[in-house]
């Protein structure tokens, strides 16, 4: 686990610039309906919020614009945290460079909202991460997270023909040697949709919503072209790119 975290940290530090402002609220993910369309968050006004895998800090900036009173964020990458500091300059955000798997003494029973946009799937230990998140939340507080729909990485396209690659049944890890086309190997855990749902329940939450994304209305007038890219409108119109789960303590 430690080796995976060390490797992923190194690679995230290297590719961070590709992600400045990407996959940030109100977006939940590529081609996915936005928060404006899904309205999953409770009223954010005067709420204490914690972002797990806060990246460049743009989702926290959105939270500030929506009236959050306290902004907290955790991210594995030093470079991402430095960028987030820049994004949130003057806003008094509490940012920690740390793996989400680790208890670094963040306040317990404190947050109204904990969320994670396209980051939670990186955890090497989903159950302890969710248990930690549960401990950070006040009773009645909510968690919302988005990640690749677990079937999505298996859906490959070749000349527009979509087929299942590998086994959805088999959980484990996948190593990608060239993240974002760089010499930056990353290891990403592979889990089934039911694993995410069951781990959320086991951590003590009550699930309120499970979304298998559809294409955002922003793409209604965009002509669909056959594309074999990992993320494409062509694929997104056929099956969900993203899952979003909302649960309450
Ligand atoms: C796609 S980015 C997230 C974007 C961000 N949530 C936003 O709203 O702008 C994924 C982030 O997860 C972070 N990450 C990867 N593994 C992590 C871990 N084990 N613990 C904490 N953060 C991690 C990466 O450093 C990266 O910043």
mmCIF file of C-alpha atoms and ligand atoms in Angstrom:
data_model
loop_
_atom_site.group_PDB
_atom_site.id
_atom_site.type_symbol
_atom_site.label_atom_id
_atom_site.label_comp_id
_atom_site.label_asym_id
_atom_site.label_seq_id
_atom_site.Cartn_x
_atom_site.Cartn_y
_atom_site.Cartn_z
ATOM 1 C CA UNK A 1 0.000 0.000 0.000
ATOM 2 C CA UNK A 2 2.740 2.420 0.996
ATOM 3 C CA UNK A 3 4.586 1.703 -2.246
ATOM 4 C CA UNK A 4 1.453 2.423 -4.256
ATOM 5 C CA UNK A 5 0.893 5.708 -2.430
ATOM 6 C CA UNK A 6 4.520 6.705 -2.913
ATOM 7 C CA UNK A 7 4.361 5.952 -6.635
ATOM 8 C CA UNK A 8 1.005 7.684 -7.132
ATOM 9 C CA UNK A 9 2.189 10.758 -5.222
ATOM 10 C CA UNK A 10 5.269 11.057 -7.407
ATOM 11 C CA UNK A 11 3.214 10.700 -10.567
ATOM 12 C CA UNK A 12 0.496 13.103 -9.431
ATOM 13 C CA UNK A 13 3.158 15.693 -8.681
ATOM 14 C CA UNK A 14 4.318 15.261 -12.257
ATOM 15 C CA UNK A 15 0.929 15.425 -14.022
ATOM 16 C CA UNK A 16 -0.794 17.930 -11.708
ATOM 17 C CA UNK A 17 -0.712 20.739 -14.274
ATOM 18 C CA UNK A 18 -2.942 18.691 -16.620
ATOM 19 C CA UNK A 19 -5.673 18.840 -13.986
ATOM 20 C CA UNK A 20 -5.687 22.512 -13.003
ATOM 21 C CA UNK A 21 -9.411 23.315 -12.726
ATOM 22 C CA UNK A 22 -10.456 19.994 -14.312
ATOM 23 C CA UNK A 23 -13.061 17.693 -12.763
ATOM 24 C CA UNK A 24 -14.150 20.400 -10.349
ATOM 25 C CA UNK A 25 -17.614 21.347 -9.118
ATOM 26 C CA UNK A 26 -20.186 22.103 -10.430
ATOM 27 C CA UNK A 27 -18.911 19.305 -12.716
ATOM 28 C CA UNK A 28 -19.119 15.760 -11.355
ATOM 29 C CA UNK A 29 -17.068 14.291 -14.180
ATOM 30 C CA UNK A 30 -16.596 14.062 -17.944
ATOM 31 C CA UNK A 31 -19.824 14.711 -19.941
ATOM 32 C CA UNK A 32 -21.774 14.183 -16.713
ATOM 33 C CA UNK A 33 -24.758 16.177 -15.472
ATOM 34 C CA UNK A 34 -23.549 18.992 -13.252
ATOM 35 C CA UNK A 35 -24.590 19.966 -9.725
ATOM 36 C CA UNK A 36 -26.860 22.568 -11.382
ATOM 37 C CA UNK A 37 -28.727 19.668 -12.990
ATOM 38 C CA UNK A 38 -28.556 17.112 -10.154
ATOM 39 C CA UNK A 39 -28.944 19.384 -7.067
ATOM 40 C CA UNK A 40 -27.389 16.834 -4.697
ATOM 41 C CA UNK A 41 -25.839 19.202 -2.150
ATOM 42 C CA UNK A 42 -27.836 20.420 0.826
ATOM 43 C CA UNK A 43 -27.793 24.191 1.331
ATOM 44 C CA UNK A 44 -24.093 25.082 1.490
ATOM 45 C CA UNK A 45 -24.559 28.492 3.137
ATOM 46 C CA UNK A 46 -22.478 28.783 6.335
ATOM 47 C CA UNK A 47 -21.481 25.119 6.153
ATOM 48 C CA UNK A 48 -18.102 23.604 7.070
ATOM 49 C CA UNK A 49 -16.922 21.558 4.112
ATOM 50 C CA UNK A 50 -14.081 19.112 3.551
ATOM 51 C CA UNK A 51 -12.830 18.141 0.083
ATOM 52 C CA UNK A 52 -11.152 14.714 -0.187
ATOM 53 C CA UNK A 53 -8.598 14.792 -3.022
ATOM 54 C CA UNK A 54 -9.066 18.545 -3.441
ATOM 55 C CA UNK A 55 -6.667 18.794 -6.385
ATOM 56 C CA UNK A 56 -6.227 22.344 -7.676
ATOM 57 C CA UNK A 57 -8.797 23.705 -5.203
ATOM 58 C CA UNK A 58 -11.424 24.724 -7.755
ATOM 59 C CA UNK A 59 -14.240 22.731 -6.108
ATOM 60 C CA UNK A 60 -13.424 24.447 -2.810
ATOM 61 C CA UNK A 61 -13.597 27.787 -4.628
ATOM 62 C CA UNK A 62 -17.074 26.797 -5.857
ATOM 63 C CA UNK A 63 -17.999 25.962 -2.232
ATOM 64 C CA UNK A 64 -16.870 29.431 -1.156
ATOM 65 C CA UNK A 65 -18.969 31.000 -3.923
ATOM 66 C CA UNK A 66 -21.953 28.973 -2.661
ATOM 67 C CA UNK A 67 -21.457 30.447 0.832
ATOM 68 C CA UNK A 68 -19.490 27.785 2.752
ATOM 69 C CA UNK A 69 -18.067 29.165 5.997
ATOM 70 C CA UNK A 70 -15.002 26.890 6.307
ATOM 71 C CA UNK A 71 -12.965 25.309 3.543
ATOM 72 C CA UNK A 72 -10.839 22.246 4.266
ATOM 73 C CA UNK A 73 -9.033 20.025 1.786
ATOM 74 C CA UNK A 74 -6.751 16.986 1.694
ATOM 75 C CA UNK A 75 -4.647 15.822 -1.227
ATOM 76 C CA UNK A 76 -1.797 13.368 -1.726
ATOM 77 C CA UNK A 77 0.141 15.625 -4.086
ATOM 78 C CA UNK A 78 2.369 18.453 -2.881
ATOM 79 C CA UNK A 79 2.041 20.144 -6.278
ATOM 80 C CA UNK A 80 -1.770 19.993 -6.180
ATOM 81 C CA UNK A 81 -1.783 21.479 -2.674
ATOM 82 C CA UNK A 82 0.503 24.313 -3.807
ATOM 83 C CA UNK A 83 -1.850 25.006 -6.750
ATOM 84 C CA UNK A 84 -4.866 24.877 -4.422
ATOM 85 C CA UNK A 85 -3.198 27.446 -2.135
ATOM 86 C CA UNK A 86 -2.863 29.717 -5.164
ATOM 87 C CA UNK A 87 -6.492 29.115 -6.257
ATOM 88 C CA UNK A 88 -7.760 29.839 -2.737
ATOM 89 C CA UNK A 89 -5.442 32.723 -1.910
ATOM 90 C CA UNK A 90 -6.924 35.000 0.754
ATOM 91 C CA UNK A 91 -9.731 32.575 1.643
ATOM 92 C CA UNK A 92 -8.176 31.048 4.752
ATOM 93 C CA UNK A 93 -8.527 27.445 3.557
ATOM 94 C CA UNK A 94 -7.136 24.591 5.674
ATOM 95 C CA UNK A 95 -5.203 22.424 3.243
ATOM 96 C CA UNK A 96 -3.278 19.262 4.134
ATOM 97 C CA UNK A 97 -0.925 17.251 1.991
ATOM 98 C CA UNK A 98 -1.759 13.695 3.018
ATOM 99 C CA UNK A 99 -3.245 10.443 1.777
ATOM 100 C CA UNK A 100 -6.984 10.299 2.387
ATOM 101 C CA UNK A 101 -6.407 6.861 3.959
ATOM 102 C CA UNK A 102 -4.541 8.387 6.895
ATOM 103 C CA UNK A 103 -5.928 9.853 10.107
ATOM 104 C CA UNK A 104 -4.021 13.131 10.328
ATOM 105 C CA UNK A 105 -6.100 14.524 13.165
ATOM 106 C CA UNK A 106 -8.751 16.368 11.189
ATOM 107 C CA UNK A 107 -11.588 17.382 13.542
ATOM 108 C CA UNK A 108 -14.180 14.719 14.335
ATOM 109 C CA UNK A 109 -17.972 15.254 14.314
ATOM 110 C CA UNK A 110 -17.233 18.656 12.802
ATOM 111 C CA UNK A 111 -18.136 18.913 9.095
ATOM 112 C CA UNK A 112 -21.576 19.451 7.563
ATOM 113 C CA UNK A 113 -20.456 18.218 4.164
ATOM 114 C CA UNK A 114 -17.579 16.023 3.001
ATOM 115 C CA UNK A 115 -17.273 15.532 -0.750
ATOM 116 C CA UNK A 116 -14.858 14.110 -3.284
ATOM 117 C CA UNK A 117 -14.915 14.810 -7.002
ATOM 118 C CA UNK A 118 -13.104 12.182 -9.050
ATOM 119 C CA UNK A 119 -10.644 11.341 -6.296
ATOM 120 C CA UNK A 120 -11.996 8.753 -3.842
ATOM 121 C CA UNK A 121 -11.354 5.832 -6.206
ATOM 122 C CA UNK A 122 -7.623 6.420 -5.759
ATOM 123 C CA UNK A 123 -7.763 5.231 -2.170
ATOM 124 C CA UNK A 124 -5.861 2.039 -1.457
ATOM 125 C CA UNK A 125 -8.186 1.370 1.478
ATOM 126 C CA UNK A 126 -11.791 2.264 0.749
ATOM 127 C CA UNK A 127 -13.229 1.019 4.041
ATOM 128 C CA UNK A 128 -10.875 2.999 6.296
ATOM 129 C CA UNK A 129 -11.235 6.092 4.095
ATOM 130 C CA UNK A 130 -15.025 5.930 4.397
ATOM 131 C CA UNK A 131 -14.844 5.240 8.130
ATOM 132 C CA UNK A 132 -12.589 8.294 8.550
ATOM 133 C CA UNK A 133 -14.985 10.444 6.507
ATOM 134 C CA UNK A 134 -17.844 9.192 8.677
ATOM 135 C CA UNK A 135 -15.906 10.277 11.782
ATOM 136 C CA UNK A 136 -15.278 13.791 10.373
ATOM 137 C CA UNK A 137 -18.984 14.407 9.748
ATOM 138 C CA UNK A 138 -21.514 15.698 12.258
ATOM 139 C CA UNK A 139 -24.543 13.488 12.703
ATOM 140 C CA UNK A 140 -26.892 14.472 9.883
ATOM 141 C CA UNK A 141 -23.978 15.579 7.709
ATOM 142 C CA UNK A 142 -23.630 14.261 4.181
ATOM 143 C CA UNK A 143 -21.017 12.782 1.912
ATOM 144 C CA UNK A 144 -21.154 13.127 -1.862
ATOM 145 C CA UNK A 145 -18.568 11.563 -4.128
ATOM 146 C CA UNK A 146 -18.096 11.007 -7.835
ATOM 147 C CA UNK A 147 -15.756 8.628 -9.635
ATOM 148 C CA UNK A 148 -15.508 6.736 -12.917
ATOM 149 C CA UNK A 149 -18.486 4.433 -13.232
ATOM 150 C CA UNK A 150 -16.809 1.102 -12.328
ATOM 151 C CA UNK A 151 -17.808 -0.444 -15.656
ATOM 152 C CA UNK A 152 -16.410 2.475 -17.635
ATOM 153 C CA UNK A 153 -12.712 1.482 -17.695
ATOM 154 C CA UNK A 154 -13.801 -1.850 -19.207
ATOM 155 C CA UNK A 155 -15.694 -0.295 -22.097
ATOM 156 C CA UNK A 156 -13.225 0.037 -24.946
ATOM 157 C CA UNK A 157 -13.999 1.423 -28.367
ATOM 158 C CA UNK A 158 -12.364 0.359 -31.603
ATOM 159 C CA UNK A 159 -13.564 2.037 -34.805
ATOM 160 C CA UNK A 160 -16.688 2.919 -32.884
ATOM 161 C CA UNK A 161 -17.424 -0.686 -31.882
ATOM 162 C CA UNK A 162 -17.691 -0.862 -28.111
ATOM 163 C CA UNK A 163 -16.673 -4.022 -26.339
ATOM 164 C CA UNK A 164 -15.972 -5.257 -22.827
ATOM 165 C CA UNK A 165 -12.269 -5.383 -22.077
ATOM 166 C CA UNK A 166 -11.034 -7.539 -19.188
ATOM 167 C CA UNK A 167 -13.257 -8.716 -16.378
ATOM 168 C CA UNK A 168 -15.637 -6.462 -14.474
ATOM 169 C CA UNK A 169 -15.937 -9.285 -11.945
ATOM 170 C CA UNK A 170 -12.284 -9.185 -11.003
ATOM 171 C CA UNK A 171 -11.389 -6.526 -8.468
ATOM 172 C CA UNK A 172 -7.790 -5.565 -7.745
ATOM 173 C CA UNK A 173 -5.475 -2.939 -9.111
ATOM 174 C CA UNK A 174 -4.577 -1.734 -12.587
ATOM 175 C CA UNK A 175 -1.241 -0.111 -13.407
ATOM 176 C CA UNK A 176 -1.149 2.567 -16.090
ATOM 177 C CA UNK A 177 2.492 3.204 -17.072
ATOM 178 C CA UNK A 178 1.930 6.559 -18.809
ATOM 179 C CA UNK A 179 -0.637 8.634 -16.975
ATOM 180 C CA UNK A 180 -1.598 11.631 -19.124
ATOM 181 C CA UNK A 181 1.016 10.542 -21.665
ATOM 182 C CA UNK A 182 3.859 11.237 -19.245
ATOM 183 C CA UNK A 183 6.437 8.889 -17.796
ATOM 184 C CA UNK A 184 4.233 8.738 -14.700
ATOM 185 C CA UNK A 185 3.086 5.254 -13.689
ATOM 186 C CA UNK A 186 -0.007 5.132 -11.503
ATOM 187 C CA UNK A 187 -1.806 2.306 -9.768
ATOM 188 C CA UNK A 188 -5.585 2.564 -9.626
ATOM 189 C CA UNK A 189 -7.742 0.186 -7.593
ATOM 190 C CA UNK A 190 -10.561 -1.481 -9.507
ATOM 191 C CA UNK A 191 -13.811 -2.062 -7.626
ATOM 192 C CA UNK A 192 -17.346 -2.997 -8.529
ATOM 193 C CA UNK A 193 -20.262 -0.623 -8.077
ATOM 194 C CA UNK A 194 -21.644 -2.903 -5.360
ATOM 195 C CA UNK A 195 -18.320 -2.657 -3.458
ATOM 196 C CA UNK A 196 -18.624 1.138 -3.286
ATOM 197 C CA UNK A 197 -22.251 0.902 -2.188
ATOM 198 C CA UNK A 198 -21.606 -1.796 0.409
ATOM 199 C CA UNK A 199 -18.557 -0.019 1.865
ATOM 200 C CA UNK A 200 -20.590 3.185 2.258
ATOM 201 C CA UNK A 201 -23.236 1.197 4.156
ATOM 202 C CA UNK A 202 -20.609 -0.622 6.274
ATOM 203 C CA UNK A 203 -19.031 2.702 7.281
ATOM 204 C CA UNK A 204 -22.362 3.590 8.913
ATOM 205 C CA UNK A 205 -23.992 5.838 6.294
ATOM 206 C CA UNK A 206 -27.521 5.803 4.935
ATOM 207 C CA UNK A 207 -27.441 6.057 1.156
ATOM 208 C CA UNK A 208 -29.751 8.699 -0.287
ATOM 209 C CA UNK A 209 -28.855 8.632 -3.946
ATOM 210 C CA UNK A 210 -26.868 6.602 -6.471
ATOM 211 C CA UNK A 211 -26.468 8.231 -9.861
ATOM 212 C CA UNK A 212 -25.243 6.471 -12.979
ATOM 213 C CA UNK A 213 -24.558 9.550 -15.047
ATOM 214 C CA UNK A 214 -26.188 10.669 -18.221
ATOM 215 C CA UNK A 215 -24.826 13.310 -20.580
ATOM 216 C CA UNK A 216 -25.177 16.895 -19.376
ATOM 217 C CA UNK A 217 -27.710 19.070 -21.226
ATOM 218 C CA UNK A 218 -24.733 21.288 -22.101
ATOM 219 C CA UNK A 219 -23.980 18.759 -24.869
ATOM 220 C CA UNK A 220 -27.525 18.606 -26.284
ATOM 221 C CA UNK A 221 -26.604 20.501 -29.413
ATOM 222 C CA UNK A 222 -23.188 18.861 -29.857
ATOM 223 C CA UNK A 223 -23.049 16.465 -32.790
ATOM 224 C CA UNK A 224 -21.856 13.045 -31.749
ATOM 225 C CA UNK A 225 -18.838 11.817 -33.674
ATOM 226 C CA UNK A 226 -17.520 8.278 -33.535
ATOM 227 C CA UNK A 227 -14.556 8.360 -31.186
ATOM 228 C CA UNK A 228 -12.347 5.761 -29.565
ATOM 229 C CA UNK A 229 -11.006 8.174 -26.930
ATOM 230 C CA UNK A 230 -11.190 7.041 -23.295
ATOM 231 C CA UNK A 231 -13.746 9.758 -22.570
ATOM 232 C CA UNK A 232 -15.948 10.668 -25.515
ATOM 233 C CA UNK A 233 -19.455 11.946 -26.070
ATOM 234 C CA UNK A 234 -19.919 8.937 -28.343
ATOM 235 C CA UNK A 235 -19.336 6.554 -25.435
ATOM 236 C CA UNK A 236 -20.999 8.761 -22.808
ATOM 237 C CA UNK A 237 -24.292 8.703 -24.757
ATOM 238 C CA UNK A 238 -24.265 4.877 -24.541
ATOM 239 C CA UNK A 239 -23.333 4.218 -20.907
ATOM 240 C CA UNK A 240 -22.428 6.217 -17.799
ATOM 241 C CA UNK A 241 -18.967 7.728 -17.468
ATOM 242 C CA UNK A 242 -19.533 8.556 -13.805
ATOM 243 C CA UNK A 243 -21.167 7.281 -10.654
ATOM 244 C CA UNK A 244 -22.178 9.725 -7.941
ATOM 245 C CA UNK A 245 -23.169 8.570 -4.470
ATOM 246 C CA UNK A 246 -24.781 10.669 -1.760
ATOM 247 C CA UNK A 247 -25.122 9.335 1.785
ATOM 248 C CA UNK A 248 -25.850 10.694 5.251
ATOM 249 C CA UNK A 249 -24.387 10.070 8.718
HETATM 250 C C1 LIG B 1 -8.938 14.365 -10.665
HETATM 251 S S1 LIG B 1 -8.081 15.032 -9.309
HETATM 252 C C2 LIG B 1 -9.375 15.713 -8.312
HETATM 253 C C3 LIG B 1 -9.933 17.051 -8.695
HETATM 254 C C4 LIG B 1 -10.511 17.777 -7.523
HETATM 255 N N1 LIG B 1 -11.353 16.919 -6.714
HETATM 256 C C5 LIG B 1 -11.278 19.020 -7.855
HETATM 257 O O1 LIG B 1 -12.438 19.098 -7.442
HETATM 258 O O2 LIG B 1 -10.725 19.935 -8.501
HETATM 259 C C6 LIG B 1 -7.663 13.631 -8.281
HETATM 260 C C7 LIG B 1 -6.862 14.023 -7.070
HETATM 261 O O3 LIG B 1 -6.752 12.928 -6.195
HETATM 262 C C8 LIG B 1 -5.500 13.048 -5.529
HETATM 263 N N2 LIG B 1 -5.155 11.754 -4.904
HETATM 264 C C9 LIG B 1 -4.755 10.610 -5.516
HETATM 265 N N3 LIG B 1 -4.582 9.638 -4.593
HETATM 266 C C10 LIG B 1 -4.879 10.181 -3.385
HETATM 267 C C11 LIG B 1 -4.873 9.686 -2.045
HETATM 268 N N4 LIG B 1 -4.568 8.432 -1.783
HETATM 269 N N5 LIG B 1 -5.198 10.537 -1.052
HETATM 270 C C12 LIG B 1 -5.517 11.838 -1.303
HETATM 271 N N6 LIG B 1 -5.557 12.354 -2.555
HETATM 272 C C13 LIG B 1 -5.240 11.539 -3.577
HETATM 273 C C14 LIG B 1 -4.548 13.481 -6.620
HETATM 274 O O4 LIG B 1 -3.376 14.055 -6.124
HETATM 275 C C15 LIG B 1 -5.442 14.454 -7.402
HETATM 276 O O5 LIG B 1 -5.238 15.768 -6.977
#
